[in-house]
XYZ file of C-alpha atoms in Angstrom:
477
model
C 0.000 0.000 0.000
C 1.369 3.380 -1.025
C 2.064 6.123 1.496
C -0.676 8.820 1.296
C 1.862 11.484 0.316
C -0.571 13.273 -2.020
C -2.869 13.913 0.953
C 0.029 15.403 2.917
C 0.989 17.689 0.021
C -2.605 18.899 -0.391
C -3.014 19.680 3.311
C 0.408 21.362 3.480
C -0.396 23.694 0.581
C -3.849 24.430 1.997
C -2.488 25.251 5.469
C 0.469 27.279 4.182
C -1.636 29.364 1.812
C -4.315 30.060 4.427
C -1.704 31.098 6.998
C 0.134 33.359 4.547
C -3.128 34.956 3.393
C -4.242 35.678 6.967
C -0.878 37.253 7.763
C -0.933 39.370 4.605
C -4.486 40.542 5.311
C -3.355 41.711 8.755
C -0.590 43.790 7.117
C -3.148 45.316 4.748
C -5.311 46.197 7.740
C -2.361 47.863 9.469
C -1.623 49.875 6.320
C -5.278 50.907 5.950
C -5.852 49.041 2.668
C -9.308 47.692 3.464
C -10.134 46.785 -0.133
C -7.035 44.599 -0.533
C -7.681 43.092 2.895
C -11.272 42.195 1.999
C -10.368 40.646 -1.346
C -7.500 38.656 0.178
C -9.815 37.235 2.851
C -12.525 36.563 0.250
C -10.219 34.470 -1.936
C -9.121 32.574 1.185
C -12.370 31.831 3.017
C -14.667 31.030 0.074
C -12.512 28.180 -1.344
C -11.869 26.968 2.203
C -15.616 26.596 2.780
C -15.989 24.785 -0.565
C -13.178 22.398 0.400
C -14.921 21.590 3.694
C -18.197 20.907 1.867
C -16.434 18.703 -0.684
C -14.772 16.554 1.949
C -18.029 16.248 3.885
C -19.996 15.356 0.747
C -17.567 12.674 -0.477
C -17.220 11.034 2.945
C -21.018 11.228 3.479
C -20.629 12.602 7.002
C -24.086 14.184 6.994
C -25.678 10.745 7.151
C -23.322 9.455 9.860
C -23.141 10.174 13.565
C -19.878 12.153 13.645
C -20.626 15.495 15.338
C -16.985 16.186 16.241
C -15.832 15.851 12.640
C -18.625 18.150 11.449
C -17.656 20.706 14.109
C -14.038 20.657 12.950
C -15.185 21.184 9.371
C -17.190 24.211 10.492
C -14.022 25.539 12.148
C -12.200 25.052 8.777
C -9.982 22.336 10.266
C -11.450 19.472 8.256
C -8.465 18.842 5.918
C -6.054 18.548 8.872
C -8.316 16.042 10.634
C -8.791 14.029 7.434
C -5.025 13.927 6.890
C -4.411 12.628 10.408
C -7.162 10.044 9.940
C -5.618 8.862 6.645
C -2.179 8.413 8.221
C -3.701 6.582 11.189
C -5.400 4.180 8.764
C -2.124 3.708 6.899
C -0.259 2.990 10.140
C -2.797 0.402 11.270
C -2.567 -1.683 8.081
C -1.226 -5.173 8.760
C -1.560 -5.035 12.529
C -5.074 -6.473 12.667
C -6.379 -9.090 10.258
C -9.328 -7.707 8.329
C -12.430 -9.939 8.269
C -13.674 -8.572 4.938
C -11.660 -8.354 1.734
C -12.860 -7.267 -1.693
C -11.516 -8.467 -5.025
C -10.792 -6.049 -7.859
C -9.822 -6.892 -11.401
C -7.858 -4.427 -13.477
C -6.450 -4.787 -16.969
C -2.802 -4.180 -17.663
C -1.722 -1.720 -20.330
C -1.055 -3.819 -23.473
C 2.599 -3.964 -24.550
C 2.262 -5.447 -28.016
C -0.402 -8.065 -27.381
C -3.712 -8.344 -25.613
C -4.081 -6.974 -22.119
C -4.325 -9.350 -19.176
C -6.521 -8.940 -16.138
C -4.854 -8.766 -12.740
C -6.813 -9.810 -9.682
C -6.029 -8.034 -6.442
C -7.390 -8.228 -2.903
C -8.428 -4.919 -1.369
C -9.043 -4.620 2.352
C -11.241 -2.152 4.173
C -8.294 0.033 5.160
C -7.117 0.360 1.572
C -10.675 1.167 0.493
C -10.854 3.960 3.062
C -7.507 5.344 1.896
C -8.775 5.291 -1.675
C -11.752 7.419 -0.597
C -9.433 9.846 1.202
C -7.193 10.198 -1.863
C -10.179 10.792 -4.153
C -11.600 13.423 -1.806
C -8.322 15.332 -1.487
C -7.685 15.151 -5.241
C -10.985 16.928 -5.892
C -10.514 19.401 -3.047
C -7.038 20.300 -4.383
C -8.559 21.223 -7.744
C -11.210 23.380 -6.031
C -8.625 25.095 -3.828
C -6.345 25.730 -6.808
C -8.724 27.321 -9.304
C -11.356 28.915 -7.083
C -8.923 30.214 -4.480
C -5.236 30.166 -5.391
C -5.641 31.343 -9.003
C -7.636 34.525 -8.213
C -5.427 35.081 -5.142
C -2.247 34.991 -7.245
C -3.791 37.318 -9.830
C -4.843 39.793 -7.124
C -1.480 39.899 -5.362
C 0.434 40.248 -8.632
C -1.899 43.081 -9.632
C -1.150 44.847 -6.322
C 2.576 44.420 -6.983
C 2.169 46.030 -10.413
C 0.325 48.994 -8.931
C 2.666 49.527 -5.976
C 5.814 48.662 -7.985
C 7.153 46.501 -5.189
C 6.980 43.058 -3.644
C 6.901 42.610 0.114
C 8.051 39.431 1.826
C 4.554 38.425 2.864
C 3.073 39.067 -0.577
C 5.897 37.274 -2.362
C 5.527 34.243 -0.082
C 1.792 34.066 -0.713
C 2.294 34.344 -4.488
C 4.828 31.501 -4.535
C 2.573 29.237 -2.455
C -0.444 30.127 -4.614
C 1.433 29.304 -7.822
C 2.519 25.946 -6.410
C -1.056 25.261 -5.324
C -2.410 26.029 -8.808
C 0.169 23.869 -10.558
C -0.424 21.020 -8.118
C -4.193 21.315 -8.604
C -3.764 21.188 -12.384
C -1.494 18.152 -12.007
C -4.086 16.389 -9.843
C -6.707 17.269 -12.450
C -4.617 15.538 -15.138
C -4.102 12.419 -13.030
C -7.775 12.382 -12.056
C -8.802 12.559 -15.714
C -6.512 9.640 -16.611
C -7.855 7.448 -13.811
C -11.482 8.247 -14.650
C -11.101 7.658 -18.391
C -9.122 4.429 -17.963
C -10.792 3.076 -14.852
C -10.655 -0.513 -16.180
C -6.852 -0.437 -16.402
C -4.051 -0.506 -13.866
C -2.540 2.943 -14.443
C 1.028 3.628 -13.325
C 2.163 7.238 -13.741
C 5.937 7.521 -13.895
C 8.017 10.379 -12.431
C 8.898 11.601 -15.943
C 5.190 12.102 -16.633
C 4.780 14.056 -13.386
C 7.710 16.279 -14.297
C 6.349 16.865 -17.802
C 2.911 17.816 -16.466
C 4.511 20.095 -13.862
C 6.522 22.007 -16.485
C 3.564 22.148 -18.875
C 1.219 23.572 -16.257
C 3.809 25.911 -14.713
C 4.564 27.726 -17.968
C 0.928 27.767 -19.033
C -0.521 29.137 -15.787
C 2.296 31.587 -15.021
C 2.188 33.180 -18.477
C -1.625 33.357 -18.399
C -1.705 35.093 -15.011
C 0.963 37.627 -16.025
C -0.929 38.441 -19.239
C -4.172 39.069 -17.321
C -2.388 41.243 -14.764
C -0.608 43.359 -17.386
C -3.821 43.925 -19.302
C -5.836 44.790 -16.189
C -3.186 47.240 -14.973
C -3.697 49.544 -17.979
C -7.324 48.784 -18.953
C -9.098 48.190 -15.647
C -12.639 48.356 -17.013
C -12.010 46.106 -20.015
C -10.724 43.219 -17.928
C -14.247 42.580 -16.620
C -15.740 41.822 -20.080
C -12.787 39.542 -20.851
C -13.198 37.558 -17.623
C -16.992 37.417 -17.856
C -16.905 36.304 -21.488
C -14.531 33.444 -20.648
C -16.635 32.351 -17.698
C -19.914 32.518 -19.581
C -18.602 30.560 -22.566
C -17.091 27.743 -20.521
C -19.940 27.679 -17.994
C -22.700 27.267 -20.575
C -20.755 25.106 -23.045
C -21.473 21.789 -21.206
C -25.118 22.799 -20.787
C -25.468 23.567 -24.501
C -24.021 20.155 -25.420
C -26.365 18.530 -22.908
C -29.361 20.330 -24.409
C -28.378 19.361 -27.969
C -27.952 15.710 -26.974
C -31.618 15.503 -25.795
C -30.511 13.308 -22.899
C -32.589 12.899 -19.729
C -31.713 14.907 -16.654
C -28.972 13.113 -14.647
C -30.465 11.578 -11.521
C -27.635 9.270 -10.395
C -25.359 11.826 -8.723
C -26.680 11.279 -5.213
C -29.812 9.427 -4.185
C -30.566 11.801 -1.307
C -30.473 14.890 -3.529
C -33.616 16.332 -5.052
C -33.762 17.731 -8.567
C -32.979 21.195 -7.228
C -30.004 19.868 -5.262
C -28.739 17.986 -8.304
C -29.018 21.143 -10.391
C -27.018 23.098 -7.805
C -24.284 20.434 -7.787
C -24.111 20.456 -11.602
C -23.913 24.260 -11.646
C -21.034 24.165 -9.152
C -19.315 21.565 -11.314
C -19.616 23.665 -14.463
C -18.539 26.759 -12.495
C -15.362 24.931 -11.454
C -14.921 23.804 -15.067
C -15.122 27.435 -16.203
C -12.627 28.500 -13.525
C -10.122 25.892 -14.680
C -10.400 26.852 -18.342
C -9.925 30.504 -17.442
C -6.290 29.789 -16.560
C -5.422 26.525 -18.327
C -6.817 23.623 -20.316
C -9.046 21.398 -18.198
C -7.969 17.777 -18.516
C -11.344 16.711 -17.079
C -13.938 17.566 -19.726
C -17.463 17.847 -18.325
C -20.155 15.906 -20.184
C -23.517 16.159 -18.429
C -25.173 13.467 -20.554
C -22.635 10.869 -19.399
C -23.432 8.848 -16.247
C -20.024 9.791 -14.795
C -20.410 13.443 -15.978
C -16.992 13.124 -17.664
C -16.158 12.925 -21.360
C -13.969 9.828 -21.566
C -12.799 10.292 -25.157
C -9.513 11.918 -26.146
C -10.508 15.199 -27.795
C -7.583 16.330 -29.944
C -9.821 18.667 -31.953
C -11.175 20.511 -28.904
C -7.719 20.758 -27.352
C -6.201 22.168 -30.543
C -8.962 24.759 -30.894
C -8.575 25.784 -27.246
C -4.824 26.363 -27.432
C -5.001 28.219 -30.737
C -7.703 30.563 -29.467
C -6.004 31.028 -26.099
C -2.698 31.882 -27.768
C -4.435 34.429 -29.986
C -6.220 35.904 -26.967
C -2.984 36.246 -25.003
C -1.291 37.876 -27.985
C -4.196 40.322 -28.385
C -4.186 41.263 -24.688
C -0.418 41.807 -24.771
C -0.740 43.959 -27.884
C -3.351 46.147 -26.185
C -1.149 46.411 -23.105
C 1.805 47.439 -25.261
C -0.276 50.117 -26.972
C -1.757 51.603 -23.789
C 1.039 51.021 -21.257
C 1.855 53.903 -18.944
C 5.137 55.260 -17.632
C 4.973 52.721 -14.816
C 6.499 50.153 -17.173
C 9.316 52.355 -18.456
C 11.869 50.421 -16.402
C 11.283 47.213 -18.389
C 11.744 46.342 -22.045
C 8.155 45.919 -23.200
C 8.854 44.125 -26.532
C 11.126 41.634 -24.791
C 8.492 40.967 -22.113
C 5.831 40.315 -24.764
C 8.156 37.949 -26.588
C 9.043 36.083 -23.391
C 5.407 35.605 -22.402
C 4.439 34.265 -25.813
C 7.520 32.047 -25.776
C 6.568 30.740 -22.317
C 3.118 29.773 -23.569
C 4.720 28.081 -26.567
C 7.013 26.120 -24.221
C 3.932 25.011 -22.278
C 2.386 23.691 -25.488
C 5.656 21.908 -26.276
C 5.686 20.057 -22.945
C 2.012 19.217 -23.419
C 2.809 17.597 -26.778
C 5.737 15.707 -25.250
C 3.512 14.389 -22.473
C 0.773 13.059 -24.739
C 3.205 11.692 -27.321
C 5.809 10.013 -25.092
C 4.924 10.172 -21.359
C 1.189 9.479 -21.126
C 0.716 6.198 -19.194
C -2.154 5.077 -21.457
C -0.873 6.306 -24.812
C -0.991 2.727 -26.190
C -4.774 2.835 -25.798
C -5.178 5.936 -27.971
C -7.028 5.331 -31.208
C -4.674 7.916 -32.735
C -1.503 9.567 -31.495
C -1.116 13.270 -30.763
C 0.526 13.989 -34.136
C -2.158 12.012 -35.990
C -4.872 13.847 -34.077
C -3.416 17.261 -34.896
C -2.973 16.207 -38.519
C -6.635 15.155 -38.621
C -7.686 18.513 -37.153
C -5.672 20.421 -39.759
C -7.046 18.240 -42.573
C -10.598 18.908 -41.366
C -9.937 22.645 -41.504
C -8.424 22.304 -44.976
C -11.427 20.289 -46.187
C -13.831 22.891 -44.870
C -11.861 25.689 -46.546
C -11.618 23.829 -49.864
C -15.317 22.995 -49.894
C -16.155 26.641 -49.291
C -13.967 27.964 -52.132
C -15.633 27.977 -55.629
C -12.311 27.295 -57.408
C -12.254 23.674 -56.273
C -15.589 22.803 -57.862
C -15.275 20.210 -60.691
C -15.469 21.570 -64.234
C -16.037 19.740 -67.504
C -17.142 20.134 -71.112
C -20.775 19.454 -70.365
C -22.817 22.455 -69.200
C -24.085 20.526 -66.188
C -21.103 18.730 -64.630
C -21.989 15.752 -62.455
C -21.767 16.183 -58.730
C -18.977 14.344 -56.986
C -19.795 12.265 -53.947
C -17.379 11.926 -51.072
C -15.962 8.456 -50.441
C -17.621 6.412 -47.768
C -14.490 6.088 -45.662
C -13.886 9.827 -45.522
C -17.485 10.446 -44.620
C -17.282 8.035 -41.757
C -14.260 9.772 -40.325
C -14.636 13.432 -41.147
C -18.333 14.267 -41.151
C -20.210 15.752 -38.248
C -23.133 13.712 -37.085
C -25.135 13.240 -33.943
C -26.973 10.151 -35.129
C -24.049 7.895 -35.953
C -23.022 7.481 -32.326
C -25.422 4.559 -31.999
C -24.314 2.737 -35.167
C -22.485 -0.408 -34.047
C -20.174 -1.153 -36.943
C -18.565 2.170 -37.828
C -15.878 4.450 -36.514
C -17.460 7.857 -35.921
C -16.045 11.292 -35.245
C -18.524 13.622 -33.588
C -17.586 17.229 -34.245
C -20.070 18.455 -31.635
C -18.897 16.296 -28.780
C -15.398 15.642 -30.252
C -15.642 11.926 -29.597
C -13.992 9.054 -31.380
C -15.514 5.582 -30.991
C -14.043 2.403 -32.388
C -15.807 -0.631 -33.802
C -17.123 -3.418 -31.578
C -14.106 -5.538 -32.408
C -12.208 -3.304 -30.009
C -14.928 -3.186 -27.392
C -13.835 -4.900 -24.227
C -16.041 -6.313 -21.487
C -14.626 -5.855 -18.033
C -15.787 -7.240 -14.725
C -14.830 -5.182 -11.713
C -15.521 -6.062 -8.128
C -15.955 -2.860 -6.173
C -14.878 -1.924 -2.698
C -18.189 -3.061 -1.238
C -17.982 -6.418 -2.957
C -20.496 -5.753 -5.744
C -19.719 -6.808 -9.297
C -20.105 -4.203 -12.038
C -20.336 -5.243 -15.692
C -19.249 -2.428 -17.992
C -18.681 -2.134 -21.708
C -16.090 0.494 -22.517
C -15.063 1.954 -25.816
C -11.358 2.462 -26.298
C -10.487 6.038 -26.960
């Protein structure tokens, strides 16, 4: 059984950031900056409350008789108590023989042949640790993008206005950046484990390092671009932020409405329809917050029973990074045009070039990760380069079909119309009705999904933590 180190890292970042934010808010109060003090406390307490609710919801403490744990969550000490509980469970493993053991079956990643199933015994202690890890993985993402990301943006904006960095503010910014990068890393790992739940996934240290560099350059450059733009055009930053939030908040709902799927009722049995709607709105709000600063590895799909799109969407990822790069370049151009004398001490063209280069380096490490370091890259229906080539060919086909020069000409006054080949139509056309066809490979431009033929469909039998057997049919992506 692995040491719950990820839980310790999550709690350490949460405690360090909260402590640094409280100290910095006290310095703002001493200096008479009530606005900065209020915003600093707001970006500290709101995500802290959401983290407490997340841990309580996942562990189902509301339906259990644990008043002390609920009291500690109200006092915002829930993560510390959960961390101590996880390490106590880890320390007690092997001392007492467990009367109940579950059996899980996971497939191994194929290495040239067919994958083999591995049967493993899971005790109650390991099942509890699995729940703790899942809860802290989700709470780290919430803390990162609903607390640390706006906190880092605020403190960097204050530094730009005051043209100085204090020790307390610099410490909080460093901790916030580490918290955001760690939350994005946990989001990537969480997406891999959800998409490939039937397989035994082993993430190597090289993959962790690649994700860390990818997310560090992407998030740091994005935050600096937003701060530079907001420092010279304070009123225009609000439309930019609101437009991003509105687009990414309503995008999953629009796809859900176009799919004509029934309203999801399997989130929690005790929740009413109103409660389920609130939970889904919070989920899409978090999804919008993640995409504000970086690409969300977990793609929300409300019509899916797990609420997650389990296909590998090269087209959507390519469109996101192209548009985000163009947006960053546009914001930097506006900052360069309207910059004040505050920035006379820096070389503005060099700064613009470095920020665009940093975002390009982030894209480079992202490509390296998906091409060489992804633990489940052998299960991809197409590699990263093939996916990007398909995206570019789709754009070229759309451009060529729109241009009148490419229409066939002949001697007859009424030239015959040319039909597209069947294979190209099965791969390149956009359709919502071909998802249910059993013997074709479809590419859905709306949902960006790729589904293989039933020859590649694998039936897996998984025995859960509680001993129940789940039969699932998964489509390799």
